[in-house]
CSV table of C-alpha atoms in Angstrom, one decimal:
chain,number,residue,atom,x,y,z
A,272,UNK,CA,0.0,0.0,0.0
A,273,UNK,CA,1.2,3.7,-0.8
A,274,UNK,CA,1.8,5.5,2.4
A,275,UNK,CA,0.6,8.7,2.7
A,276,UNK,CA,2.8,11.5,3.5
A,277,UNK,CA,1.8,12.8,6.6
A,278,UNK,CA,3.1,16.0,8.7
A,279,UNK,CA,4.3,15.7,11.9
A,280,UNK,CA,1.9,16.5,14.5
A,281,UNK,CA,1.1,19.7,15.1
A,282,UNK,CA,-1.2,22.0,16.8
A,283,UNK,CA,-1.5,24.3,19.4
A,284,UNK,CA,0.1,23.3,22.7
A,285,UNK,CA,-1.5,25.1,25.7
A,286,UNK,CA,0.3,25.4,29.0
A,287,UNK,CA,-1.9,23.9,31.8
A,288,UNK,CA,0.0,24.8,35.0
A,289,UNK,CA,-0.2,22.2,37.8
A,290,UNK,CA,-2.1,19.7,35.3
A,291,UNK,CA,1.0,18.3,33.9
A,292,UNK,CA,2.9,17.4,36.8
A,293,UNK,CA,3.9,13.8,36.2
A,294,UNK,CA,2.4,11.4,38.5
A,295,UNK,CA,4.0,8.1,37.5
A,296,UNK,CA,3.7,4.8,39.3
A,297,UNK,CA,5.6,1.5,39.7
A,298,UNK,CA,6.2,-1.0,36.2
A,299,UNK,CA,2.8,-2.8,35.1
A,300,UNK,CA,2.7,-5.6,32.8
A,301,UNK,CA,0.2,-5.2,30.0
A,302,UNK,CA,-2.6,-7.1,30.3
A,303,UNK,CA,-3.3,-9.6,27.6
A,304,UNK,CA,-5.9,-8.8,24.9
A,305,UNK,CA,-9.0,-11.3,24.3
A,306,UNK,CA,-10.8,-11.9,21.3
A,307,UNK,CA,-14.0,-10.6,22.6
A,308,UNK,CA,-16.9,-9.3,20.2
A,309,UNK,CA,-19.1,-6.7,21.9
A,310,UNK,CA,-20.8,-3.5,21.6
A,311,UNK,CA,-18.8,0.2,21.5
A,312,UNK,CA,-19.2,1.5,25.3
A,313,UNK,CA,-16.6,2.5,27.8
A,314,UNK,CA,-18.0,3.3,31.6
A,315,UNK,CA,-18.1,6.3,33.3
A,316,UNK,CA,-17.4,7.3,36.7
A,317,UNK,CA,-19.0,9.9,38.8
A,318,UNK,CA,-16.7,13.0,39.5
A,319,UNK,CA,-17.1,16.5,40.5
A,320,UNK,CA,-19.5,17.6,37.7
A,321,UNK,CA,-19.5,20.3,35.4
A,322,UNK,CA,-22.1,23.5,35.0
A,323,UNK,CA,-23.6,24.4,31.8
A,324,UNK,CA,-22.2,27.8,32.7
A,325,UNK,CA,-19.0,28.3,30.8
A,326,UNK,CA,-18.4,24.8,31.4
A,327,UNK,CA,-16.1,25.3,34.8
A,328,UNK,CA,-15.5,22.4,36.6
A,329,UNK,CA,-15.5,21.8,40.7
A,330,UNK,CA,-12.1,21.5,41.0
A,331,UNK,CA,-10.9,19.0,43.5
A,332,UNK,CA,-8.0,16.4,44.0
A,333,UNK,CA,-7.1,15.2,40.3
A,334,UNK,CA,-3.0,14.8,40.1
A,335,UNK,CA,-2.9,12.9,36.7
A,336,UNK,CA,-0.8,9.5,36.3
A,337,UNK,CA,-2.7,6.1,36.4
A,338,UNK,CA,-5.5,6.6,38.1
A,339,UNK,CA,-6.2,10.3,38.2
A,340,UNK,CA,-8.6,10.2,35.3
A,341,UNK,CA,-11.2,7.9,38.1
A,342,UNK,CA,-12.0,11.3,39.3
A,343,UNK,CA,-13.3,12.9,35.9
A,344,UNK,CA,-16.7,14.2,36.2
A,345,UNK,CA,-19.7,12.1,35.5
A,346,UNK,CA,-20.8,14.8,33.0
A,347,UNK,CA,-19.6,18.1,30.9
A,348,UNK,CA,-21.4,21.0,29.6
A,349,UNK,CA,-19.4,23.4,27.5
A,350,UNK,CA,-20.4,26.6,26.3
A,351,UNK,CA,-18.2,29.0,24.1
A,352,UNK,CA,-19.0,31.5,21.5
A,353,UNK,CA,-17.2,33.1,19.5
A,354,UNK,CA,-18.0,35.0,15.8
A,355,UNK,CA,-17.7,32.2,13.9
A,356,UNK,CA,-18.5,29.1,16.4
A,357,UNK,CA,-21.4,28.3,18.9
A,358,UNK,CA,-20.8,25.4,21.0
A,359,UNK,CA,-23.2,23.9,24.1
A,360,UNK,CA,-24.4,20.7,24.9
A,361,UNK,CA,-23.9,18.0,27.5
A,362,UNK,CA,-22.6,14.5,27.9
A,363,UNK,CA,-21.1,12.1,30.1
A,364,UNK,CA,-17.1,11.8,30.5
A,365,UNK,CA,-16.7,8.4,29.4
A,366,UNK,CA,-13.5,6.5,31.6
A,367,UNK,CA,-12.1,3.1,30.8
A,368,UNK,CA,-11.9,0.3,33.8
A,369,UNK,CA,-7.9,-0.5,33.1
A,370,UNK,CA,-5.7,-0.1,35.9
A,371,UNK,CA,-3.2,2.2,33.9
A,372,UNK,CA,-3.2,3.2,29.7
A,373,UNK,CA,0.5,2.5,28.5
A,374,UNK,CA,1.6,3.7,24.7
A,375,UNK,CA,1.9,0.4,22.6
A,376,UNK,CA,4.3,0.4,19.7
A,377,UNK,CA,1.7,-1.3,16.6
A,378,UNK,CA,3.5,-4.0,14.3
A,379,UNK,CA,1.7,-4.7,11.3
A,380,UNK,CA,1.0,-8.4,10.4
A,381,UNK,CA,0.8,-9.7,7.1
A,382,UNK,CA,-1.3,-12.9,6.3
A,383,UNK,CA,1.0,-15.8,5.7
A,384,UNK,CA,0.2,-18.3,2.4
A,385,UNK,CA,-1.3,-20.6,5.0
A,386,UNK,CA,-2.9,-18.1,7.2
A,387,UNK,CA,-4.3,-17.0,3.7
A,388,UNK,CA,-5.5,-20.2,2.9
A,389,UNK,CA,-7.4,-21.2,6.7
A,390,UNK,CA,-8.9,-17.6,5.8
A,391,UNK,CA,-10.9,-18.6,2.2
A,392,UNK,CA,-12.1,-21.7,4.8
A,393,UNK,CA,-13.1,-19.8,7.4
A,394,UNK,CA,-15.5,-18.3,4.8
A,395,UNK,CA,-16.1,-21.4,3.5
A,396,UNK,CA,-17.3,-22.2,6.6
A,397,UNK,CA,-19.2,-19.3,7.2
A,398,UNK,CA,-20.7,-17.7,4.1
A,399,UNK,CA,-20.6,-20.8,1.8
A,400,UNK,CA,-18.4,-19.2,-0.4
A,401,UNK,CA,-16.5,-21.8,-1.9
A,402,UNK,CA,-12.9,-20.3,-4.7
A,403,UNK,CA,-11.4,-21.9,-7.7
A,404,UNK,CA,-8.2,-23.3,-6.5
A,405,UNK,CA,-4.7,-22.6,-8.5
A,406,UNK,CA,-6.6,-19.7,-10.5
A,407,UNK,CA,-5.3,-16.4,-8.4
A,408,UNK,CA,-4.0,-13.6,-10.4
A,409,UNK,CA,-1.8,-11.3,-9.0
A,410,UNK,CA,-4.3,-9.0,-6.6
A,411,UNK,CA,-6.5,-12.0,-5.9
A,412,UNK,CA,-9.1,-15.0,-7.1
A,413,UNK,CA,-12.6,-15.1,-7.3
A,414,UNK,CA,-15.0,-17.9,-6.2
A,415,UNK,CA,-16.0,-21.2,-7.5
A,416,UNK,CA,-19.3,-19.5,-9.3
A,417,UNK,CA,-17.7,-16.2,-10.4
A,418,UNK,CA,-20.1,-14.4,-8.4
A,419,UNK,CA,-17.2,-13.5,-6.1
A,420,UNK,CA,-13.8,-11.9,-5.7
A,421,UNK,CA,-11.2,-12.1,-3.3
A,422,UNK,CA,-8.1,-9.6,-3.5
A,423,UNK,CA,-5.3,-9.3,-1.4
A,424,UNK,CA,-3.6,-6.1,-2.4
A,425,UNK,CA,-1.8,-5.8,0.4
A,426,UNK,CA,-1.0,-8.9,2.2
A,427,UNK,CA,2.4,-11.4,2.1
A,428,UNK,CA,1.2,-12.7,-1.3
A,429,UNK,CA,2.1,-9.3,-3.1
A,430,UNK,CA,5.2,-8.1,-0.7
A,431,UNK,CA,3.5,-5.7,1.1
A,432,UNK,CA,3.6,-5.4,4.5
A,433,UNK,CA,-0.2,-3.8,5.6
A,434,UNK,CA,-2.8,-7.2,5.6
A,435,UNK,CA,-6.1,-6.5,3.8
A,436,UNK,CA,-8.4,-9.2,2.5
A,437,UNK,CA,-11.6,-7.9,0.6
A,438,UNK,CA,-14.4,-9.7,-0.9
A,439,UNK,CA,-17.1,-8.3,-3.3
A,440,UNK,CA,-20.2,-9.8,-4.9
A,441,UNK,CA,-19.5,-9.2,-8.5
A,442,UNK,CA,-23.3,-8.4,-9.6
A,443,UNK,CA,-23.2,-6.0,-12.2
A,444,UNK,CA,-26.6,-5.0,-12.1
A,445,UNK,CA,-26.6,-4.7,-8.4
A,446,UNK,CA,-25.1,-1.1,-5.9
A,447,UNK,CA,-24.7,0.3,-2.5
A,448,UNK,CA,-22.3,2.7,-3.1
A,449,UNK,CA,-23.2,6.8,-3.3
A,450,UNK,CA,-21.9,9.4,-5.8
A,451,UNK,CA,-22.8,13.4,-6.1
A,452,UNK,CA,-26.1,12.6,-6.2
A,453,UNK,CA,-26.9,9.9,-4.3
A,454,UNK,CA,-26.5,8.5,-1.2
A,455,UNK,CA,-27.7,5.1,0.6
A,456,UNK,CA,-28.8,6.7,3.9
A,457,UNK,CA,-31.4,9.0,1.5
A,458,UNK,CA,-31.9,5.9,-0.5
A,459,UNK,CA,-32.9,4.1,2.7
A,460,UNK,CA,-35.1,6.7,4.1
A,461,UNK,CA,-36.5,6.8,0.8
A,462,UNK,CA,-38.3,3.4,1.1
A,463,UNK,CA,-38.8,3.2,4.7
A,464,UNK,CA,-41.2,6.3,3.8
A,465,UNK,CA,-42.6,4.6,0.9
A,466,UNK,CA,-43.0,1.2,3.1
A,467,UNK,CA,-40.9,-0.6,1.3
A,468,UNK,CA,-38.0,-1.5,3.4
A,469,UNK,CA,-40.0,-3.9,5.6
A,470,UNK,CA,-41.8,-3.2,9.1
A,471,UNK,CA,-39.5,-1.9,12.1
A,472,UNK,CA,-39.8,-5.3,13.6
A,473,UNK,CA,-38.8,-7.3,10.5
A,474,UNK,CA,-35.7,-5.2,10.1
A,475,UNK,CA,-34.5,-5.8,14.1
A,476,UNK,CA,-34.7,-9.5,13.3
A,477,UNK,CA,-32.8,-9.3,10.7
A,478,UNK,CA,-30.0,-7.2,11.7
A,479,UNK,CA,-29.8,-9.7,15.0
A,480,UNK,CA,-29.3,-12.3,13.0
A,481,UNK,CA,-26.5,-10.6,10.8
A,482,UNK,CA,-24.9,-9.6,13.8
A,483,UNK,CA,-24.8,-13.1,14.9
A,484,UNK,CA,-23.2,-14.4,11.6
A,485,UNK,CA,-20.2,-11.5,11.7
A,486,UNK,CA,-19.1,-11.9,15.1
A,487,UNK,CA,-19.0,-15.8,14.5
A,488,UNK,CA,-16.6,-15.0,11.6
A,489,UNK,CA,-14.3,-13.0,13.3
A,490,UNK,CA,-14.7,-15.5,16.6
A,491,UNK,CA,-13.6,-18.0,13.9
A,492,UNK,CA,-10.6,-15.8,13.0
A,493,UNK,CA,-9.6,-15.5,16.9
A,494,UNK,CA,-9.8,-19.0,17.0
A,495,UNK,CA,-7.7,-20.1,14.1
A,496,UNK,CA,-5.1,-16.8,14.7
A,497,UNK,CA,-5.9,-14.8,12.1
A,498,UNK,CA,-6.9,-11.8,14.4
A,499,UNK,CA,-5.5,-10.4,17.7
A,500,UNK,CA,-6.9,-8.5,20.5
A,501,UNK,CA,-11.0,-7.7,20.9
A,502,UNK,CA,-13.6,-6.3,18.8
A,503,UNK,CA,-16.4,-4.0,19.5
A,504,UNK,CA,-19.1,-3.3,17.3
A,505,UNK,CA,-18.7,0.2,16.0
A,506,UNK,CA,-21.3,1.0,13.6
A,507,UNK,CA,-24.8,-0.1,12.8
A,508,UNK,CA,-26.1,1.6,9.7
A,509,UNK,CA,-29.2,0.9,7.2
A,510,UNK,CA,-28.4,1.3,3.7
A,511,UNK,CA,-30.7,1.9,0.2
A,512,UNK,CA,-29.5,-1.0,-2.9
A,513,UNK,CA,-29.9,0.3,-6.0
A,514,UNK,CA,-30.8,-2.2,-9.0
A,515,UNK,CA,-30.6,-1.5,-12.9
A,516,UNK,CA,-33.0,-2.2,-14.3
A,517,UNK,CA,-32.8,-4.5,-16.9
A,518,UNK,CA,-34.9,-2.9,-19.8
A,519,UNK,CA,-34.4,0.1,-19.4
A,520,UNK,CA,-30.7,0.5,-18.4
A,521,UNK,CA,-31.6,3.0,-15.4
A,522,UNK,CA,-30.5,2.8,-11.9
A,523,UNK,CA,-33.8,1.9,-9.4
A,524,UNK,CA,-34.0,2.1,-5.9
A,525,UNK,CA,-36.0,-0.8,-4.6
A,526,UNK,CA,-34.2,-2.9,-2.2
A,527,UNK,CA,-32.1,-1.9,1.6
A,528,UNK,CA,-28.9,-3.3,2.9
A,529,UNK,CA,-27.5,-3.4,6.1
A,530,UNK,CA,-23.9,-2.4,7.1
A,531,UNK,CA,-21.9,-3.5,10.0
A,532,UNK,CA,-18.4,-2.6,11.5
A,533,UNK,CA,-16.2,-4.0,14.2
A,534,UNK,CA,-13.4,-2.0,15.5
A,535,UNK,CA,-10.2,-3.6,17.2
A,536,UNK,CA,-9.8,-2.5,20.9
A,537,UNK,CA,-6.9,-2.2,23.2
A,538,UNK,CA,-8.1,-4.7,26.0
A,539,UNK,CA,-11.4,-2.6,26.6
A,540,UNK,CA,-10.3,0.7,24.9
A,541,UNK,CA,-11.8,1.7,22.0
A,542,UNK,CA,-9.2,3.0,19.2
A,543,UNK,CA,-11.6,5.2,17.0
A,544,UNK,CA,-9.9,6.0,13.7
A,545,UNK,CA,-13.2,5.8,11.1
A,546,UNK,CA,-14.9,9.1,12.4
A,547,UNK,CA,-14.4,12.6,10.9
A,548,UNK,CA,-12.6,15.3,13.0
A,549,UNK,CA,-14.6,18.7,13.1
A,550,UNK,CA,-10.9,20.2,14.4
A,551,UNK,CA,-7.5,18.8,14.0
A,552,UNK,CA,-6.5,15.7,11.6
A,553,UNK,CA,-8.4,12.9,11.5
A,554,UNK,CA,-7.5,9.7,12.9
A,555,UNK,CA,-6.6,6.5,11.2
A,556,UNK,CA,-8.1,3.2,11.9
A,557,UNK,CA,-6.1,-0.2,13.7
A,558,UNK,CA,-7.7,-3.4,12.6
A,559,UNK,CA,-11.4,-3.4,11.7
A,560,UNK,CA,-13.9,-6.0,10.0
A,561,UNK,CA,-16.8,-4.1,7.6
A,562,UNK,CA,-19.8,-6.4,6.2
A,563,UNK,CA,-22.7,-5.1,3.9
A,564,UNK,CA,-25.4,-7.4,3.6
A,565,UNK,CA,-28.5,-7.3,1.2
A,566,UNK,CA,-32.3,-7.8,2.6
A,567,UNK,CA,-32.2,-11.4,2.0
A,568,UNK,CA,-29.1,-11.6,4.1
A,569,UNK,CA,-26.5,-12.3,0.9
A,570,UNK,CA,-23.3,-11.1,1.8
A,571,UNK,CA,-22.3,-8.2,-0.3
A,572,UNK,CA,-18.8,-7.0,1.0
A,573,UNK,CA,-16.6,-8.5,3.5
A,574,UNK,CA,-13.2,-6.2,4.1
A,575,UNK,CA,-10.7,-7.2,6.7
A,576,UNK,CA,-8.7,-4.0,6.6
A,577,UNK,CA,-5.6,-4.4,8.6
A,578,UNK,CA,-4.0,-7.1,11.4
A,579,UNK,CA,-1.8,-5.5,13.9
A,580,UNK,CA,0.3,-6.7,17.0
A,581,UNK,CA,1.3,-4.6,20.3
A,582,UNK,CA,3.9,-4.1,21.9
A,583,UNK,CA,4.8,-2.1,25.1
A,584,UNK,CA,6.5,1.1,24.1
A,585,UNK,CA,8.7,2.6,26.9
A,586,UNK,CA,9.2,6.5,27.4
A,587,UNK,CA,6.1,8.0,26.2
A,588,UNK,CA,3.8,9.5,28.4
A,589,UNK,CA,6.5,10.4,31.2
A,590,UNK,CA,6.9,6.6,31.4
A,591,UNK,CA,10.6,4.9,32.0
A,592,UNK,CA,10.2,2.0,30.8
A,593,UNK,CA,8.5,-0.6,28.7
A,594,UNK,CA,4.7,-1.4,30.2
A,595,UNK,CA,5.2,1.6,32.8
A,596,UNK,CA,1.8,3.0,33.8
A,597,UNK,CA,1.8,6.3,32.2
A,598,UNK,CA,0.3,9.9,32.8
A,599,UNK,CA,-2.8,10.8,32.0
A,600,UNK,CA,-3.5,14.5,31.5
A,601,UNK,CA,-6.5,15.2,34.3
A,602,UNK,CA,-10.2,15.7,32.5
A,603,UNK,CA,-10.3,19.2,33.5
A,604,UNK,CA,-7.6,20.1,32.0
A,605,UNK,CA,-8.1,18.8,28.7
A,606,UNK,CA,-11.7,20.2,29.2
A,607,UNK,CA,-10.1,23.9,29.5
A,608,UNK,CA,-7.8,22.7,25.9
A,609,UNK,CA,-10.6,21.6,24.3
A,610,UNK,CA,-12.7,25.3,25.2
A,611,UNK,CA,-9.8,27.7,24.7
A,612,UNK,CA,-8.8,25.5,21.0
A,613,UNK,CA,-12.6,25.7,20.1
A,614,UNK,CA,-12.5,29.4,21.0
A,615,UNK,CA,-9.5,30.6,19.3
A,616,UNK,CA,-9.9,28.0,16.1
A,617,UNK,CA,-10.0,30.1,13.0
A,618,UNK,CA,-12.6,28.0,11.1
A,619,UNK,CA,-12.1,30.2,7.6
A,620,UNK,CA,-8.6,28.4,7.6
A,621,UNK,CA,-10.1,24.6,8.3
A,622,UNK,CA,-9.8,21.8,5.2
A,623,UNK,CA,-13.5,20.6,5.1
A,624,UNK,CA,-13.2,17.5,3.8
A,625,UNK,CA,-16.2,16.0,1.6
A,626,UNK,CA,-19.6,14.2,2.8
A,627,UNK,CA,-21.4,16.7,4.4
A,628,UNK,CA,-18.6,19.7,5.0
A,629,UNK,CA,-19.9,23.4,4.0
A,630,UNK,CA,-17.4,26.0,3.0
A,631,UNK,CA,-17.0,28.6,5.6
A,632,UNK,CA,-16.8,32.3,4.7
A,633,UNK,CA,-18.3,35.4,5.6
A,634,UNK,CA,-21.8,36.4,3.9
A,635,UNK,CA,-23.0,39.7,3.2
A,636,UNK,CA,-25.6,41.9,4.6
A,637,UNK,CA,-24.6,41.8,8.3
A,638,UNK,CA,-24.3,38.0,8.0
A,639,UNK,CA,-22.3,35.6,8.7
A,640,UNK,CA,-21.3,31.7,8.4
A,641,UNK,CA,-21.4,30.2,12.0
A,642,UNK,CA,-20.9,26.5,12.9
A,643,UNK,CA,-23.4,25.1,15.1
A,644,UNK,CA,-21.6,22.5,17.6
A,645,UNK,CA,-23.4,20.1,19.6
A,646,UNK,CA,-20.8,18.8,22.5
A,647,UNK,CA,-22.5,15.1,23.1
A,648,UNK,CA,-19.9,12.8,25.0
A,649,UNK,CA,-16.1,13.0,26.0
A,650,UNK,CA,-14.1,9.8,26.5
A,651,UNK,CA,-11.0,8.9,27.2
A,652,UNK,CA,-9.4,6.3,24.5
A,653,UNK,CA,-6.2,5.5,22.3
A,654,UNK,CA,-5.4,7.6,19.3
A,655,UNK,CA,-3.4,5.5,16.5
A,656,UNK,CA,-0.6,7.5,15.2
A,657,UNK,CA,0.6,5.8,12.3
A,658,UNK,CA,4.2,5.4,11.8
A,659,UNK,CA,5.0,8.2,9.4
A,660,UNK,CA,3.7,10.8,12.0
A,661,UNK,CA,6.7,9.7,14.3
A,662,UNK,CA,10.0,10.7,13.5
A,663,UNK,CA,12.6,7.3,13.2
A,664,UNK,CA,9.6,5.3,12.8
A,665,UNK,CA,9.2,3.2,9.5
A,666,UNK,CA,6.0,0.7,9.7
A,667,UNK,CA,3.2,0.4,11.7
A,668,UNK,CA,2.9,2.9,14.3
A,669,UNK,CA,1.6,4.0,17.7
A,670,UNK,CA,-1.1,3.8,20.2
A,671,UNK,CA,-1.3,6.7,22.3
A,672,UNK,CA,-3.8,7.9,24.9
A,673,UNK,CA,-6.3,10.7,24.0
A,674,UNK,CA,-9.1,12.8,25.6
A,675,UNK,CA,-11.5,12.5,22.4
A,676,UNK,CA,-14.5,15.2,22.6
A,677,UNK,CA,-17.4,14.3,20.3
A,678,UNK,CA,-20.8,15.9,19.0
A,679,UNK,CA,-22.6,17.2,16.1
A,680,UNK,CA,-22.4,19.9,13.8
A,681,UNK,CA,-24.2,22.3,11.4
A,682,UNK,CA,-23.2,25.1,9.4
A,683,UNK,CA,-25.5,28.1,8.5
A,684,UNK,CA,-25.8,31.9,8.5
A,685,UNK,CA,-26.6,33.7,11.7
A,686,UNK,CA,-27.4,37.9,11.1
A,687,UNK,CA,-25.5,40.0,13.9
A,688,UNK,CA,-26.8,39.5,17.3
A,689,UNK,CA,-28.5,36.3,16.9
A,690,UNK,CA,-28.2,32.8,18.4
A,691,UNK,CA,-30.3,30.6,15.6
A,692,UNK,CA,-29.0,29.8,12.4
A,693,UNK,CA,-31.3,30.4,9.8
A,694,UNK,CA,-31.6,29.9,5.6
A,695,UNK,CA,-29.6,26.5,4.6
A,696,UNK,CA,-28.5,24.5,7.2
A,697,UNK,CA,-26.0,22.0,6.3
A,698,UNK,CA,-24.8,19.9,8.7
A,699,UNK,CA,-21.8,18.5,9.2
A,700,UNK,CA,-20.6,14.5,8.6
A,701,UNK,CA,-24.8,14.4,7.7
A,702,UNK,CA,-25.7,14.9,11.0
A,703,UNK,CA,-23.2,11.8,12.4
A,704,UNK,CA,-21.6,12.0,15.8
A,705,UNK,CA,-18.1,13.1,14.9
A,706,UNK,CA,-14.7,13.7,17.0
A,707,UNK,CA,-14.0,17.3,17.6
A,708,UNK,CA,-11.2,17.7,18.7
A,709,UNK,CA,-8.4,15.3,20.3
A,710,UNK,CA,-6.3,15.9,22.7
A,711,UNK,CA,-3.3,14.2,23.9
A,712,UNK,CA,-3.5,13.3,27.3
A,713,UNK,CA,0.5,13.2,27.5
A,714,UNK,CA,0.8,17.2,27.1
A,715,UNK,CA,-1.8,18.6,26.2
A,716,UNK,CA,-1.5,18.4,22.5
A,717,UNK,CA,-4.1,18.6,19.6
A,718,UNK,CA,-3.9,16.0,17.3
């Protein structure tokens, strides 16, 4: 796989004063990973709680180091405004259970030819999916009734060292995917208010029984080694099928889909690397396992993007050695980052990427172009940096710990004065929860 170039991380470093005194504590061996398959949740712990006033928290004792994040609040409210920005909501301050959150070091793992082969059995097994043996050509082979393909573009078996395996249905006459002017959420809404995307109850049966079926494919990959660590079910999301149509050529939307995603965790830590960031770079993804199924359950898309190992990685996070618990930047202190980034953030300057992204500059007329934040949860998780962000780093990368603040967005035109938005609204990510803004809880950083 190419490797993107990447800058080195930047962003706006804020002095907290007494919030990064290190507060280290004595050598801890990493706890092994297991190949659990579960929902996305991490708990949270009652605290001092935040106001909705200027979202100020009651400060009390909260030193940093292994376990100082136990005494983040149970909930946030922030509240800034600024020209450009309106930000106010609440959520809960999501902590994790572990005992301390050491940086790993991630090695990639390419698929051996016999890993490679237990794989195409596993779905086999699985899927009924059955592939023409000693026909592969160099990116991959398709199945035993052609209605399949398997590539491996970047596994052992073409000398790269980044493991995907991706299958597609090869039906010509058959699409999920969006362009400009079209996308499968619309599609799907589309026929759920035509009624003809099944009844509410019919769809819940179906997506428990698709949910069975992926998680025993990747319990199937624990099991014969082919994956590491757990898995957590990250996204849940109902999708329109196009079908041409066969007389007249054109595109039809007539039948729904169903999309699942599993994310690899560290132990019981999620590693969020799919979601947009409203502020900083986005993330990039460890391991995870997508399916797309059709209404009738037929497996459209299986990509296994990724296989990673971790190791310990000593002097990060004010940590001397190897496994060393490390410090953890307090909540409230990344909570007073995150407000003072979100205030000073000069949106016109911001890369809006595509999907749901408005261009931000200033209207006529007294008006202006605001973005509309919703603050909805902040947790604290691992960020993976890949390797090229690191200086002296080649492959893989890094797992470091981050205070990720997340909600929902809108941008829109506001006239001088006012708090609404008003005329087009367009919000952000189409209305999807979204990271904004990551913090590193080793100094403070943004990512």
């Amino acid at each position: 796989m190419r490797k993107r170039k990447r800058s080195a991380k930047t962003g706006r470093r804020v002095v907290v004063c007494a919030a990064l005194a290190l507060c280290l504590c004595g050598c801890q061996v990493p706890r092994p990973e297991l190949p659990v398959v579960g929902e996305k949740k991490t708990e949270s712990r009652a605290g001092g709680g935040y106001g909705a006033e200027g979202g100020a928290a009651e400060k009390g004792e909260n030193p940093g180091g292994e376990m100082g994040w136990k005494d983040a609040p149970s909930s946030y409210a922030p509240q800034v405004r600024t020209e450009t920005i309106r930000l106010a909501g609440e959520g809960e301050v999501q902590v994790p259970q572990e005992a301390a959150l050491p940086a790993y070091r991630v090695v990639n793992e390419p698929y051996s030819e016999a890993e490679y082969g237990r794989y195409k059995e596993i779905v086999r097994e699985i899927y009924g999916i059955s592939w023409k043996e000693g026909e592969r050509d160099a990116q991959g082979e398709f199945s035993g009734d052609g209605m399949y393909y398997l590539s491996f573009p970047f596994t052992d078996v073409s000398k790269d060292k980044t493991a995907i395996l991706w299958i597609d249905r090869m039906d010509p006459n058959l699409t999920f995917a969006g362009d400009g002017e079209y996308q499968p959420d619309e599609g799907f809404r589309l026929l759920v208010s035509r009624g003809e995307a099944g009844t509410e109850e019919e769809r819940e049966m179906l997506r428990q029984r698709l949910e069975e079926k992926s998680e025993a494919f990747i319990r199937r990959l624990s099991e014969e080694e082919l994956c590491s660590g757990a898995f957590v079910r990250d996204e849940v999301r109902w999708l329109g099928i196009r079908t041409r149509n066969e007389t007249t050529g054109k595109w039809e939307q007539g039948r729904y889909g169903l999309e699942l995603v599993y994310e690899r965790t560290c132990g019981n830590v999620p590693v969020p690397g799919r979601e947009p960031t409203l502020m900083g770079k986005p993330g990039s993804a460890i391991q995870y396992i997508g399916f797309v199924y059709a209404d009738d359950g037929t497996l459209l898309e299986l990509k296994n993007i990724g296989r990673q190992s971790l190791e310990a990685d000593g002097g990060r996070n004010g940590a001397e050695k190897a496994g060393e618990a490390a410090f953890i930047l307090p909540f409230d202190a990344a909570a007073q980052i995150f407000e003072q980034y979100v205030r000073t953030y000069d949106d016109t300057r911001r890369a809006l990427p595509a999907g749901g992204f408005a261009e931000s500059a200033a209207a006529g007329d007294g008006a202006g172009t605001v973005t509309a934040i919703r603050f909805t949860r902040a947790a604290l998780e691992y960020r993976y940096v890949p390797a090229a962000e690191e200086e002296g780093a080649e492959e893989g990368g890094f797992l470091r710990p981050v205070w990720n603040f997340y909600g929902t967005a809108s941008v829109g035109q506001t006239r001088a004065g006012e708090r609404s938005l008003e005329g087009e609204i367009t919000p952000v990510a189409n209305g999807r929860e979204i990271i904004l803004v990551s913090v590193d809880a080793a100094d403070g950083s943004i990512f």
